[in-house]
PDB file of C-alpha atoms and ligand atoms in Angstrom:
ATOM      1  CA  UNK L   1      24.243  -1.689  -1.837  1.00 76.00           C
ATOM      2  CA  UNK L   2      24.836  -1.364   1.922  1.00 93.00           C
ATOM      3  CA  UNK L   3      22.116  -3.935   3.203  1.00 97.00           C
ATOM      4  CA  UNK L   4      22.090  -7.517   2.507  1.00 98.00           C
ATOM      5  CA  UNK L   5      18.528  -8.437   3.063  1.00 98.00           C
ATOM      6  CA  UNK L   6      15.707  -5.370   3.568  1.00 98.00           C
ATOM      7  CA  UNK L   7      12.671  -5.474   4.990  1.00 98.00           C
ATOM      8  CA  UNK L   8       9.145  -3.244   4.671  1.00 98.00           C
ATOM      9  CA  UNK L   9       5.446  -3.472   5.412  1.00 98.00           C
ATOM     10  CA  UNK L  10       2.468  -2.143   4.349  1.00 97.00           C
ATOM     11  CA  UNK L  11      -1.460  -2.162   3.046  1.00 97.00           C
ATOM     12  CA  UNK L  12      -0.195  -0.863  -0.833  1.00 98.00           C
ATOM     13  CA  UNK L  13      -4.113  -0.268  -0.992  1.00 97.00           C
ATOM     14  CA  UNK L  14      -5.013   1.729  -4.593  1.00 96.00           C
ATOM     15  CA  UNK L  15      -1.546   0.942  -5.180  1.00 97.00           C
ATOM     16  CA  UNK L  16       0.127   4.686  -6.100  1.00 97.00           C
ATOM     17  CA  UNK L  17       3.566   6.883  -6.881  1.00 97.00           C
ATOM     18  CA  UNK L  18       4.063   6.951  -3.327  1.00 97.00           C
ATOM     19  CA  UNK L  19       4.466   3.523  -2.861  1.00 97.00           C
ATOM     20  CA  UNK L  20       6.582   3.022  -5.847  1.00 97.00           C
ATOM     21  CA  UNK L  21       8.554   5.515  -4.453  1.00 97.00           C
ATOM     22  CA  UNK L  22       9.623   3.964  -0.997  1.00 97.00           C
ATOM     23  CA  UNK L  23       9.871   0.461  -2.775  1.00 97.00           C
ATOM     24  CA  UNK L  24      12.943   2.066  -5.720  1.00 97.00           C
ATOM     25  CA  UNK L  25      14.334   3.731  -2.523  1.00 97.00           C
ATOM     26  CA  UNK L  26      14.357   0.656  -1.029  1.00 97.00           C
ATOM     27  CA  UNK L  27      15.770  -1.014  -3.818  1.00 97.00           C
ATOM     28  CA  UNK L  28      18.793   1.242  -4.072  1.00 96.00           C
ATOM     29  CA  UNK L  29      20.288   0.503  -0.856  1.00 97.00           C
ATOM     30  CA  UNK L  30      19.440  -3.604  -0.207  1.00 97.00           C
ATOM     31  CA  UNK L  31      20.327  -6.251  -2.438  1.00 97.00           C
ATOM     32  CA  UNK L  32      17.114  -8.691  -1.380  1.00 98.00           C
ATOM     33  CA  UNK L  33      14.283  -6.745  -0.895  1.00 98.00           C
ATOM     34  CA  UNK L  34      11.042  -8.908   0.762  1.00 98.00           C
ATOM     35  CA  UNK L  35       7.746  -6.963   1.426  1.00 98.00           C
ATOM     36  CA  UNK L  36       4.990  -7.533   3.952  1.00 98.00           C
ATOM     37  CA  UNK L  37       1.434  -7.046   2.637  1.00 98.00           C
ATOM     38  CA  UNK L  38      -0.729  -6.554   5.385  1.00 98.00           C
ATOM     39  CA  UNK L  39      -3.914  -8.576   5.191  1.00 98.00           C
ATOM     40  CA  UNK L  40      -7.357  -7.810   4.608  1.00 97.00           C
ATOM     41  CA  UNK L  41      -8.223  -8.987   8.518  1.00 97.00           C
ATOM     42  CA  UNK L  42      -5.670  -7.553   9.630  1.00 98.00           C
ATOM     43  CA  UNK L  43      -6.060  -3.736   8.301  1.00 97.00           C
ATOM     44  CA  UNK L  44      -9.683  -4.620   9.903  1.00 96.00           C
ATOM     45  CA  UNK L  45      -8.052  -4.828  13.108  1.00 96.00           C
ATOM     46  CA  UNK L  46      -6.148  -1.580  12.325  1.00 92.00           C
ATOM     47  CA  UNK L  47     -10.144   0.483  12.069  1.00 93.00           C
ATOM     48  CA  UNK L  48      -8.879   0.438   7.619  1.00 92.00           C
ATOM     49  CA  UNK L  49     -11.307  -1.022   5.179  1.00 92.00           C
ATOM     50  CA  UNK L  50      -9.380  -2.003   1.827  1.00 95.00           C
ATOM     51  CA  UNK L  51     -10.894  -1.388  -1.493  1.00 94.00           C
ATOM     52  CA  UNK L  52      -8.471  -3.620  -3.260  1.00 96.00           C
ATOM     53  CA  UNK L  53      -8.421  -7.475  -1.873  1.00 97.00           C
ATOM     54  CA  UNK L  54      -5.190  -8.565  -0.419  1.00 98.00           C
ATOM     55  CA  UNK L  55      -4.118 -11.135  -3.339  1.00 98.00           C
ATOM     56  CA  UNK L  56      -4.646  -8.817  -5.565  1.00 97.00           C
ATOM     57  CA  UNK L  57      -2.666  -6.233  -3.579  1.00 98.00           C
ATOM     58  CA  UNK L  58      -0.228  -8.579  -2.973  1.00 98.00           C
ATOM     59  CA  UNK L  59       0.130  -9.741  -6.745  1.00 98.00           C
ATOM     60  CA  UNK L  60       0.947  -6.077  -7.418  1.00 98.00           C
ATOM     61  CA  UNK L  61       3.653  -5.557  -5.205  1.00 98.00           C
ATOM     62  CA  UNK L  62       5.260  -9.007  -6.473  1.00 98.00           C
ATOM     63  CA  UNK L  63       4.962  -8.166  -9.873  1.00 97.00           C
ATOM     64  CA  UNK L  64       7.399  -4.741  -9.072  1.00 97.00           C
ATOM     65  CA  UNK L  65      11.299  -5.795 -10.360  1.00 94.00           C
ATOM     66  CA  UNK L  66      13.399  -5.544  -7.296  1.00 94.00           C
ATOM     67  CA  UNK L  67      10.916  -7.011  -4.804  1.00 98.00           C
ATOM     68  CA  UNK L  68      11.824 -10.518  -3.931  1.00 98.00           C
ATOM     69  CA  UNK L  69       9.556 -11.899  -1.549  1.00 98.00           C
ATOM     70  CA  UNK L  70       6.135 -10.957  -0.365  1.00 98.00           C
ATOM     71  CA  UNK L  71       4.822 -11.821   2.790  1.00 98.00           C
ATOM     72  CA  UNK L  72       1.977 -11.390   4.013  1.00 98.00           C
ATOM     73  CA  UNK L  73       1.971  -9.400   7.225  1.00 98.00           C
ATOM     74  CA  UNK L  74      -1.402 -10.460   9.724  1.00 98.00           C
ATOM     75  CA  UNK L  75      -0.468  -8.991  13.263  1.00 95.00           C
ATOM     76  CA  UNK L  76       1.812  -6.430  14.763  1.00 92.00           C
ATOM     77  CA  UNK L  77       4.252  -9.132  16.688  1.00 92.00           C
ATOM     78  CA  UNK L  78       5.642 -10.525  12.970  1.00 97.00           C
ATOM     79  CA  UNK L  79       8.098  -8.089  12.809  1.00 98.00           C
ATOM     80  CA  UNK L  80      10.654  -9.514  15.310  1.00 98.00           C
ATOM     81  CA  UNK L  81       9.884 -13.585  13.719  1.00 97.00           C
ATOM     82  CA  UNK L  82      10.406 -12.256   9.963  1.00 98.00           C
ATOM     83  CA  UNK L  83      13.411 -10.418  10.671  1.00 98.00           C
ATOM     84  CA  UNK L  84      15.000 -13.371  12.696  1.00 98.00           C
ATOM     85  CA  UNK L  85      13.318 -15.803  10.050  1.00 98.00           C
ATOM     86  CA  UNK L  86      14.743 -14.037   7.055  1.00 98.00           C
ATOM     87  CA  UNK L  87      18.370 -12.772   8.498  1.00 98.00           C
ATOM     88  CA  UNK L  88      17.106  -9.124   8.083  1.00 98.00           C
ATOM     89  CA  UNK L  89      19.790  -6.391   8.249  1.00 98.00           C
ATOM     90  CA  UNK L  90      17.497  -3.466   7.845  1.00 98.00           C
ATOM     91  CA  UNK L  91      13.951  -3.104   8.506  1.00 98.00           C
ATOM     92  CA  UNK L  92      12.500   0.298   6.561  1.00 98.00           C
ATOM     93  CA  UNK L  93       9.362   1.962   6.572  1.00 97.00           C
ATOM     94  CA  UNK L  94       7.591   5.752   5.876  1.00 95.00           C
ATOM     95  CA  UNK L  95       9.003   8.976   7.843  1.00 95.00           C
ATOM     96  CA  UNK L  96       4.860   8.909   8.981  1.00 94.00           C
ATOM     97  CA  UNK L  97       6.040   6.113  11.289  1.00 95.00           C
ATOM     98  CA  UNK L  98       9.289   7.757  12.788  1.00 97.00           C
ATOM     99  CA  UNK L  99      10.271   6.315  15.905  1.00 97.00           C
ATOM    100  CA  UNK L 100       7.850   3.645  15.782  1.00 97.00           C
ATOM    101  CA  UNK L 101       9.659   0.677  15.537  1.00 97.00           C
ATOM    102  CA  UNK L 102      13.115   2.074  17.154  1.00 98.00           C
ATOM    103  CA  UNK L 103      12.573  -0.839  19.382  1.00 97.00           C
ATOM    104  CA  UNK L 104      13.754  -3.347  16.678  1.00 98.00           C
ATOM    105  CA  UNK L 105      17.117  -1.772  16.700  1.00 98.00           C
ATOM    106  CA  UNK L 106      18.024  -4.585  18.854  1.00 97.00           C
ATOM    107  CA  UNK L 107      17.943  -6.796  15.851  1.00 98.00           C
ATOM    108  CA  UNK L 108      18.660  -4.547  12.865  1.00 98.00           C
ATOM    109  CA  UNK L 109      19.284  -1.145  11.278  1.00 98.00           C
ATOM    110  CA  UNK L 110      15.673   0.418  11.551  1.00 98.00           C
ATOM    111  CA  UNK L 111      15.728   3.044   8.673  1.00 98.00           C
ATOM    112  CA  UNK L 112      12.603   5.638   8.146  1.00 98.00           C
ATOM    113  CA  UNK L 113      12.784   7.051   4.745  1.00 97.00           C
ATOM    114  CA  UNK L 114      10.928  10.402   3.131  1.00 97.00           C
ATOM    115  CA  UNK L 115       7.623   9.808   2.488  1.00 97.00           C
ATOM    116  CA  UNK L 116       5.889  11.417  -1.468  1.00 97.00           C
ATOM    117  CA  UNK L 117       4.366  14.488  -0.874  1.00 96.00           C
ATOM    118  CA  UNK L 118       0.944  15.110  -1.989  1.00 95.00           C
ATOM    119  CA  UNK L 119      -0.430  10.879  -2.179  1.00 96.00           C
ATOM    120  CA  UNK L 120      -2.100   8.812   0.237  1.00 96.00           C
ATOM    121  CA  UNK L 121      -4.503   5.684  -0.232  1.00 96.00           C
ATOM    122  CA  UNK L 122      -6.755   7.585   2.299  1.00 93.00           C
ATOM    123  CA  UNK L 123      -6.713  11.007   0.134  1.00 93.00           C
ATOM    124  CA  UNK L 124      -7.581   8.755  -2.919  1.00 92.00           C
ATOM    125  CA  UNK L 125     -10.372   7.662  -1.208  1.00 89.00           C
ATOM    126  CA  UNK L 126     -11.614  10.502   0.090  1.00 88.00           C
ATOM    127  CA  UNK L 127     -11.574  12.399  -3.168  1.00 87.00           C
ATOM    128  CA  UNK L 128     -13.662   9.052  -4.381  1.00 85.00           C
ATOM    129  CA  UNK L 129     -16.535  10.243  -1.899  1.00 83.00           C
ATOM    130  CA  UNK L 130     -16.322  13.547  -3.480  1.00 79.00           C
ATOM    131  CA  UNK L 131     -16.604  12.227  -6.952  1.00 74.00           C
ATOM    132  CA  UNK L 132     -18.536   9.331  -7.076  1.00 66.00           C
ATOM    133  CA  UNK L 133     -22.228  11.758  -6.597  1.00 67.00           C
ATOM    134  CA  UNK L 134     -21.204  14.113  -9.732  1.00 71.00           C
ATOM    135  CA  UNK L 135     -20.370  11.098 -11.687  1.00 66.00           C
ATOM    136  CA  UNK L 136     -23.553   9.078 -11.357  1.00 66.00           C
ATOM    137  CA  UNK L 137     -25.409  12.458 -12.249  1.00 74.00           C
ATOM    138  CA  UNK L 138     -23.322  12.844 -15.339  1.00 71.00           C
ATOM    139  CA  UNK L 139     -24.258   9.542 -16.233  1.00 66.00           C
ATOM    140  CA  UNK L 140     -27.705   9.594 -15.792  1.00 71.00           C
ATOM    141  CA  UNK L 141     -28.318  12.951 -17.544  1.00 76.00           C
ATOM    142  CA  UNK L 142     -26.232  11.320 -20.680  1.00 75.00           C
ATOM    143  CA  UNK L 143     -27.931   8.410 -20.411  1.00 72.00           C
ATOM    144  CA  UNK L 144     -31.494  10.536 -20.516  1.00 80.00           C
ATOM    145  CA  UNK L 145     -29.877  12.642 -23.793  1.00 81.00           C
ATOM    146  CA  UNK L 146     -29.260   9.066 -25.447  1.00 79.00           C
ATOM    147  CA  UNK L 147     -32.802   8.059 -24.690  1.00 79.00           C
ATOM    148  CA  UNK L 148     -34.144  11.264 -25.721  1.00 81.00           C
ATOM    149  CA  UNK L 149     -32.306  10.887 -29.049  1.00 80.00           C
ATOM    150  CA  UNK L 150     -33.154   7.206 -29.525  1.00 75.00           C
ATOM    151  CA  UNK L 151     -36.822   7.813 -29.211  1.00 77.00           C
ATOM    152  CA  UNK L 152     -36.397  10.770 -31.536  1.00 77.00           C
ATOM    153  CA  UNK L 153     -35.148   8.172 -34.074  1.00 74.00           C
ATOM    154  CA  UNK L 154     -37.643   5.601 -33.835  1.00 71.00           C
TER     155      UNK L 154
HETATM  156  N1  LIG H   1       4.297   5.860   1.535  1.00 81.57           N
HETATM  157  C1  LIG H   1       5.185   6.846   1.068  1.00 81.57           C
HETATM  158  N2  LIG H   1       4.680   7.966   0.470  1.00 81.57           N
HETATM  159  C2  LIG H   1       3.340   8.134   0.330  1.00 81.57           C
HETATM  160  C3  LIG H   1       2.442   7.144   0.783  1.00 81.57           C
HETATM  161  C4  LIG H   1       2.962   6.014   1.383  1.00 81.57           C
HETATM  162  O1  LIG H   1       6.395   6.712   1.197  1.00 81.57           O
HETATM  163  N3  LIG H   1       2.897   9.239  -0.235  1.00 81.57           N
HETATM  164  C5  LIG H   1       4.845   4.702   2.215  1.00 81.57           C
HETATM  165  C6  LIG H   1       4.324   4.602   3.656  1.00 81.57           C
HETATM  166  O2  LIG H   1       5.087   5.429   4.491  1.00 81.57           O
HETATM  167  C7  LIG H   1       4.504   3.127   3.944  1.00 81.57           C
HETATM  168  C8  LIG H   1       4.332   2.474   2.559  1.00 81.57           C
HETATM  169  O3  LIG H   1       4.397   3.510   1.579  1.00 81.57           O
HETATM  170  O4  LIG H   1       5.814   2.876   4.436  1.00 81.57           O
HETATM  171  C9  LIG H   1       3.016   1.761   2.445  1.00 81.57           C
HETATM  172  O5  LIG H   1       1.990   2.704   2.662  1.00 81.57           O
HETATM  173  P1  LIG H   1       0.559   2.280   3.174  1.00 81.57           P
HETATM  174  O6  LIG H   1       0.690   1.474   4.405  1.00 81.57           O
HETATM  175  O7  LIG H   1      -0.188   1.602   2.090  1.00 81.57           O
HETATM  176  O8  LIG H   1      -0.077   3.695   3.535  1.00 81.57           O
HETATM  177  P2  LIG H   1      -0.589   4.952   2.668  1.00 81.57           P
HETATM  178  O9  LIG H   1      -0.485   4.817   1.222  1.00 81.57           O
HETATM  179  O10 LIG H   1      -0.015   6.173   3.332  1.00 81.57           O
HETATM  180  O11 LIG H   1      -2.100   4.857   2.897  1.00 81.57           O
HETATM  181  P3  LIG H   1      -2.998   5.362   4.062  1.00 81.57           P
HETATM  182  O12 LIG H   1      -3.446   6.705   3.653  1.00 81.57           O
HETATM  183  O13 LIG H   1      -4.101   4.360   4.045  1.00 81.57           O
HETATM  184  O14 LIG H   1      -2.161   5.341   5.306  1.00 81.57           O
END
């Protein structure tokens, strides 16, 4: 281990590889590992609607071995308070933030780690839109083969 007490935030919307990803990365180099969940008000703020509801993103992220703490993260100031709350000696997040929060290097090691290729919450959803038309059709012509059978039985 070379940090004591680690810290991350995030939404963990759809919760996916990616995200399971950073948090075993996480886990191999800090010994307490506490995660902010962003809220559902506060991803509002951010223009990002959440399918899944905080608790229950929250819940999931608890529920992952390693993680310690969840917190839940509901503005952008937080940062600095947790990590002098909480004796943070490494705040970590996504290489899609790089250089974004170098200003907390005042207060601990600020660590951007390689993000998964290939997953993101807002691919998921967007491959949703695409699917979600074809699907209801699907349904609706099995449903009208059922029917058409059923009748045929009666
Ligand atoms: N993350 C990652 N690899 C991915 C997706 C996410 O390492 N393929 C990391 C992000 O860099 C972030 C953390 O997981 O540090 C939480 O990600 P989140 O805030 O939920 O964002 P995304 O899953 O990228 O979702 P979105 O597309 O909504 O930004």
């Amino acid at each position: 281990m070379i940090y004591k007490k680690i810290i991350t935030y995030g939404t963990f919307d759809m919760f996916h590889i990616g995200h399971l990803n950073l948090i075993k990365k996480i886990k191999e180099i800090g010994s307490e590992v506490i995660i902010g969940v962003s809220t559902d008000e506060f991803n509002e703020e951010k223009g990002k609607k959440c399918i899944i509801p905080y608790e229950q993103r929250a819940e999931i992220v608890r529920c992952i071995s390693g993680v310690d703490l969840v917190i839940a993260e509901s503005d952008w100031d937080q940062k600095v308070s947790d990590i002098r709350k909480y004796s943070v000696d490494c705040f970590v997040m996504g290489s899609d933030w790089d250089g974004k929060f170098d200003y907390l290097q005042d207060l601990c090691e600020v660590v951007y780690l390689p993000r998964t290729d290939g997953i993101s919450t807002t691919e998921i959803k967007e491959l949703l839109k695409g699917f979600s038309p074809t699907f209801k059709k699907d349904f609706n012509n099995m449903f009208n083969i059922l029917d058409t059978l059923r009748q045929d039985l009666m």
